[in-house]
Every structure is written in C-alpha cells, then in structure tokens.
Amino acid sequence: MNRLRAALTAATLLAAGGAPARAQAVDSVAAERLAARRWFADAKFGLFIHWGVYSQLGAGEWVMHNRKIAVADYEWLATTFNPAKFDAVAWVALAQRAGVRYITITSRHHDGFSMFKTGATRYNIADWTPFRRDPLHELADACHAAGIKLFFYYSQLDWHHPDYWPRGGTAWNNGRPDQGDWSRYLAFMNAQLTELLTRYGDVGGIWFDGMWDKPDAPWQLDTTYGLIHRLQPGALVVPNHHQRPRPGEDVQTFEQDLPGANSAGFNTSYVSGDLPLETSLTMNGSWGFNITDKEFKSVRTLVGYLVRAAGNGANLLLNIGPRPDGTISPEFTARLDSLGAWLAVYGSAIYGTRRGPVSPRGWGATTRRGDTVFVHVLDWPDPLLPLPPLGARIRTAYVLRGRAVVPVVETAVGVTLALPPASADEPDRVIVVVTSGSPASNRSGR
Ligand code: JFZ
C-alpha cells in the first residue's frame, strides 16, 4: 500500500519533471514544515545544552546508570538541585556571541527528571526542588527576544518512571516495581510534549533520544509525531534513533560523527537525500557537566568540524554542559567566543549555504550559495590546489579574508587555484569562487 503510493508519487513527479529522490520532501508535508526545514538547513550552527540533576555529580548525564544509583537516592539528589546562578539572558547572550541560530536543551534526560514545570509529574524542577523556577520558560523568553530558535531534547528512555515497562537494554535493578503500564507511559510523554509545545511560544522542534533502548517497543511514533505537527506545524521532529528517517521526521541527525562517517559505531551510514542534516558534537568528551574531563577540542578543530559539517550539507550542534549552579565553565565560553569571532569574518561561507560541488576531502570542503562556491582549505601544504570541474564556468575568484584576487587555471579536466599562504591564525583559508551559473552537481532542497 505504501509502496504503491510511493510509486504513484514518483510517477507523478517524473511526469512533472521532478526527481523521484525528492518524493518524501513534497509528500504531504505542510508548507510550514518545509519552510522550517529550509530555515534549519540555512542555520548551520546550533548550541546543544545538557543540564540537569546529574550535573551536580560532575560525571556526565549517564551517572545514574553508570554508578547504579537507586531511584530513591537519585530522588533525594534532585531535592538539592538549586542552580541559583542560572541566568537565561546570559546564556542566550553567549549563544548570540557564538553565532548559533538555535539552542537545543535537555527538557528531560534519561534520568527522568523534568527540567520544566509540568503537570504530568511532580518530579520536576519547579515542584521538586528549592529552585522552584522554570528555567526552560526563562530560556524560551530570552531566545524569543534574541531571535534564536529553541528546540527541546526529550528522552523517550526513562530510568525513573515506573510505567517505563518492560524495561530496555540499559535497565538495572534500581528499586522500581517489576510491572508498569506502557500505554500510561506513552500518555505521560504525549502530555509533556503537549505542554512543551503550548506553553513556550514558538518551538523549533523536538530532539528525540533514547528510543534505541527499546527499538522494537510499540512507541506509536505516528501518534506522537502527529501531535507535534498538529500543535506546531512549523516544529521539526529530530530523532536521534540512529536509523533511516521515518515518515513524520524532519531532520537526520548524527551523533559525534559527520553524516555517513559512523566512526562512533552506532550511527547509520545511510544519509538522507532530501532531509536537512545535523551533526551533534561534544566540545570535550562529555555531554553533561564532567568536572574531570579536560579533553577540550581546539578552536581549529571545532572550526574544522563546522566547515566539514557544512561541506556535507549538515549543521553542527555543538554541546556545552553547564555547571550545577547555572554557570558555564570558561573552557566552553572561550571556545564559543572564538567561534563567534571566526564566524563574524567567515560566516558568509557557512550560513545559508548548501554543500558544494566537491564533496569533503582530506584538504577541506566546499559550500555554495547560488552561483558562489566557497572553497574551504583546512589542511593543504602546497601553493596550488587542484579541484575537479565545478560544473560551471568561473567568473572570478578571491580570498574571503582581504579580498585578494586568486589566480585560476580552468581546463576540461578541472580547476587549479593559487592559494594565499597559510597562517597560524587562520584555520580555514576560504576562497570565494564566483561562477556563471548554478553548478550542475548541486542538489536543491536541503
Ligand atoms: C545519547 C544519550 O544517551 C547521551 O546521553 C546524549 O544525550 C547524546 C546526545 O545522545 O547518546 C547515545 C545514544 C545511543 C548510543 C550511544 C550514545 N548507543 O546506542 O550506543
């Protein structure tokens, strides 16, 4: 039945001169969502925030599982959570300085503790802790004032809720009853998602995680995705399930990997041809605050990830793990400030681009906007850079920083650029190549 429908859609598109690969993007997806997907593909850079009760132990967001903490003990820990220095306006000011277009924050992680005021459980920051405030509400207000979109990370896996039953692959004997009502759990999640999509103004989307704990459970995704799209037609569903995208989903996200690379071992090598893409990345080795993890990536490495993500047509969702008092450690803020300073000069080669005519290489990557191709040279020792044909004649080429003309040799077999000298303060030499027409190898859509 689905296959018949797909075949008919493809046939219609072919008759109309369209490409069958784009069938999913145009197949019954509301105009608001298609526009939101384009906005997302233009955005290119987001800030991921992992913050919760676990931050207090300074050992990452999986500490409840890793240390086999009992539900009752973790519940006590939650009663002491009081991030008195939390300042949503300061967080958003940092995000703005960094040049991110959106923030994705943990509304509820696997520990099951809700970081927002909810009527679905008392186990939430406003009702369970001395803090009493709703930090997500404050963050939503600050984001809206600054023109930054807010996405909510939402865990489908829950190590606390009694109705998360039967339990999944990460379960341990933590004091929960050996019974539960799965349909009640689904109703609980849908009730919370309804709150998140009706009380916080315009939401960028929901970033789902944890389904992989019980991949074959009856998640009833159609119901949940339908609810989201009904409540906010422009909200995107971003699933971190490490599988091929399903109907109702809007973005394919890759964890700790560029699209298709799968060095982490749990991503899929399949890359969607029509959905926008995203790569989530830790700045050190941890998502939640980890007090001993000092393995911070250098600014040069982070610029490289942003550029290679863009060269793959993907956004970079770069993570910070704020401290339990609500402050953000200087290792994070310094790197975000440096990335913002870099984007202030080179942002035109990142924002609003799609992947370029030459797929990412060892030396770097290409992006493009309209007739302009940006050649990002990250690592190349020689004065000349040979490229395959760009698919359109070159009108002019120049160095983005300083605008010096770049000599170009164009032949039938390719293009050679004469590069400016590398310098220690420039992680990415960007050559702006203006062509006389949209390069043939461009894909539209994402
Ligand atoms: C998931 C979360 O578990 C993690 O805490 C963090 O929020 C990250 C962004 O997303 O990470 C995963 C998910 C699945 C696997 C590994 C890490 N897996 O299946 O091996």
Short mmCIF file of N, CA and C and ligand atoms in Angstrom, two decimals, residues 48-50 54 60-62 106 109-110 153 155 157 159 170 207-213 240-242 254-256 264-267 280-282 286-288 317 319, ligand 1:
data_model
loop_
_atom_site.label_atom_id
_atom_site.label_comp_id
_atom_site.label_asym_id
_atom_site.label_seq_id
_atom_site.Cartn_x
_atom_site.Cartn_y
_atom_site.Cartn_z
N PHE A 48 24.02 22.98 21.70
CA PHE A 48 23.39 21.88 22.45
C PHE A 48 23.69 22.12 23.93
N ILE A 49 22.70 21.94 24.79
CA ILE A 49 22.92 22.13 26.22
C ILE A 49 22.40 20.91 26.97
N HIS A 50 23.30 20.22 27.67
CA HIS A 50 22.93 19.11 28.55
C HIS A 50 23.05 19.61 29.98
N TYR A 54 21.88 15.50 37.18
CA TYR A 54 23.17 14.80 37.05
C TYR A 54 24.34 15.77 37.07
N GLY A 60 28.97 13.54 34.10
CA GLY A 60 28.21 13.26 32.88
C GLY A 60 26.76 12.92 33.17
N GLU A 61 25.94 12.91 32.09
CA GLU A 61 24.48 12.75 32.23
C GLU A 61 24.05 11.30 32.41
N TRP A 62 25.02 10.36 32.26
CA TRP A 62 24.69 8.94 32.45
C TRP A 62 25.06 8.46 33.86
N THR A 106 18.18 19.99 27.00
CA THR A 106 17.55 18.83 27.63
C THR A 106 16.34 19.28 28.46
N HIS A 109 16.08 14.25 30.50
CA HIS A 109 17.05 13.27 30.01
C HIS A 109 16.68 11.88 30.54
N HIS A 110 17.59 10.90 30.34
CA HIS A 110 17.25 9.52 30.69
C HIS A 110 16.96 9.35 32.19
N TYR A 153 15.33 18.90 23.63
CA TYR A 153 15.74 17.49 23.69
C TYR A 153 14.74 16.79 24.59
N SER A 155 13.93 12.82 26.15
CA SER A 155 14.30 11.41 26.20
C SER A 155 13.06 10.52 26.23
N LEU A 157 13.55 7.26 26.61
CA LEU A 157 14.02 6.32 27.64
C LEU A 157 13.90 7.00 29.00
N TRP A 159 14.76 6.18 33.21
CA TRP A 159 15.28 5.29 34.26
C TRP A 159 14.53 5.45 35.58
N THR A 170 19.19 -0.67 28.88
CA THR A 170 20.04 0.00 29.88
C THR A 170 19.52 -0.19 31.31
N TRP A 207 13.88 17.20 19.79
CA TRP A 207 15.05 16.35 19.51
C TRP A 207 14.90 15.10 20.36
N PHE A 208 14.44 14.01 19.74
CA PHE A 208 14.16 12.79 20.50
C PHE A 208 15.41 11.93 20.65
N ASP A 209 15.50 11.30 21.81
CA ASP A 209 16.64 10.41 22.06
C ASP A 209 16.19 9.29 22.98
N GLY A 210 16.78 8.13 22.84
CA GLY A 210 16.56 7.05 23.79
C GLY A 210 15.69 5.92 23.28
N MET A 211 15.10 6.11 22.10
CA MET A 211 14.28 5.04 21.54
C MET A 211 15.10 3.77 21.31
N TRP A 212 16.41 3.98 21.11
CA TRP A 212 17.32 2.86 20.86
C TRP A 212 17.40 1.91 22.07
N ASP A 213 16.91 2.35 23.25
CA ASP A 213 16.93 1.49 24.43
C ASP A 213 15.96 0.31 24.29
N ASN A 240 17.10 11.07 17.26
CA ASN A 240 18.46 10.53 17.38
C ASN A 240 18.38 9.01 17.55
N HIS A 241 17.66 8.36 16.61
CA HIS A 241 17.49 6.92 16.79
C HIS A 241 18.51 6.12 15.98
N HIS A 242 19.38 6.82 15.25
CA HIS A 242 20.48 6.15 14.54
C HIS A 242 19.97 5.21 13.45
N PHE A 254 23.14 13.05 13.29
CA PHE A 254 24.23 12.09 13.50
C PHE A 254 24.96 12.49 14.77
N GLU A 255 25.23 11.49 15.63
CA GLU A 255 25.82 11.79 16.94
C GLU A 255 27.33 11.58 16.89
N GLN A 256 28.07 12.61 17.22
CA GLN A 256 29.55 12.54 17.28
C GLN A 256 30.17 12.11 15.96
N ALA A 264 31.75 6.60 15.33
CA ALA A 264 31.28 6.31 16.68
C ALA A 264 30.79 4.87 16.80
N GLY A 265 30.39 4.26 15.67
CA GLY A 265 29.98 2.87 15.70
C GLY A 265 28.49 2.65 15.85
N PHE A 266 27.72 3.69 16.26
CA PHE A 266 26.28 3.47 16.44
C PHE A 266 25.43 4.26 15.46
N ASN A 267 26.06 5.02 14.55
CA ASN A 267 25.27 5.74 13.56
C ASN A 267 25.02 4.86 12.33
N SER A 280 25.76 16.23 15.89
CA SER A 280 25.92 16.71 17.27
C SER A 280 27.30 16.31 17.77
N LEU A 281 27.91 17.21 18.55
CA LEU A 281 29.31 17.03 18.91
C LEU A 281 29.58 17.57 20.31
N THR A 282 30.36 16.80 21.09
CA THR A 282 30.79 17.32 22.39
C THR A 282 32.03 18.18 22.21
N SER A 286 32.32 14.81 26.91
CA SER A 286 31.11 14.57 27.71
C SER A 286 29.98 15.48 27.28
N TRP A 287 28.75 15.02 27.46
CA TRP A 287 27.58 15.87 27.17
C TRP A 287 27.22 16.67 28.43
N GLY A 288 26.90 15.95 29.52
CA GLY A 288 26.60 16.64 30.78
C GLY A 288 27.91 17.07 31.45
N LEU A 317 25.73 20.89 15.73
CA LEU A 317 25.08 21.15 17.02
C LEU A 317 26.13 20.89 18.09
N ASN A 319 27.95 21.04 21.70
CA ASN A 319 27.42 20.90 23.06
C ASN A 319 28.24 21.62 24.14
C1 JFZ B 1 22.56 9.86 23.52
C2 JFZ B 1 22.40 9.99 25.01
O1 JFZ B 1 22.41 8.72 25.59
C3 JFZ B 1 23.50 10.84 25.57
O2 JFZ B 1 23.37 10.98 26.97
C4 JFZ B 1 23.45 12.22 24.93
O3 JFZ B 1 22.25 12.88 25.28
C5 JFZ B 1 23.55 12.06 23.42
C6 JFZ B 1 23.36 13.36 22.68
O4 JFZ B 1 22.57 11.16 22.93
O5 JFZ B 1 23.78 9.18 23.22
C7 JFZ B 1 23.82 7.90 22.80
C8 JFZ B 1 22.75 7.26 22.29
C9 JFZ B 1 22.86 5.95 21.89
C10 JFZ B 1 24.05 5.29 21.99
C11 JFZ B 1 25.15 5.95 22.46
C12 JFZ B 1 25.04 7.25 22.88
N1 JFZ B 1 24.16 3.96 21.54
O6 JFZ B 1 23.17 3.40 21.04
O7 JFZ B 1 25.24 3.35 21.69
#
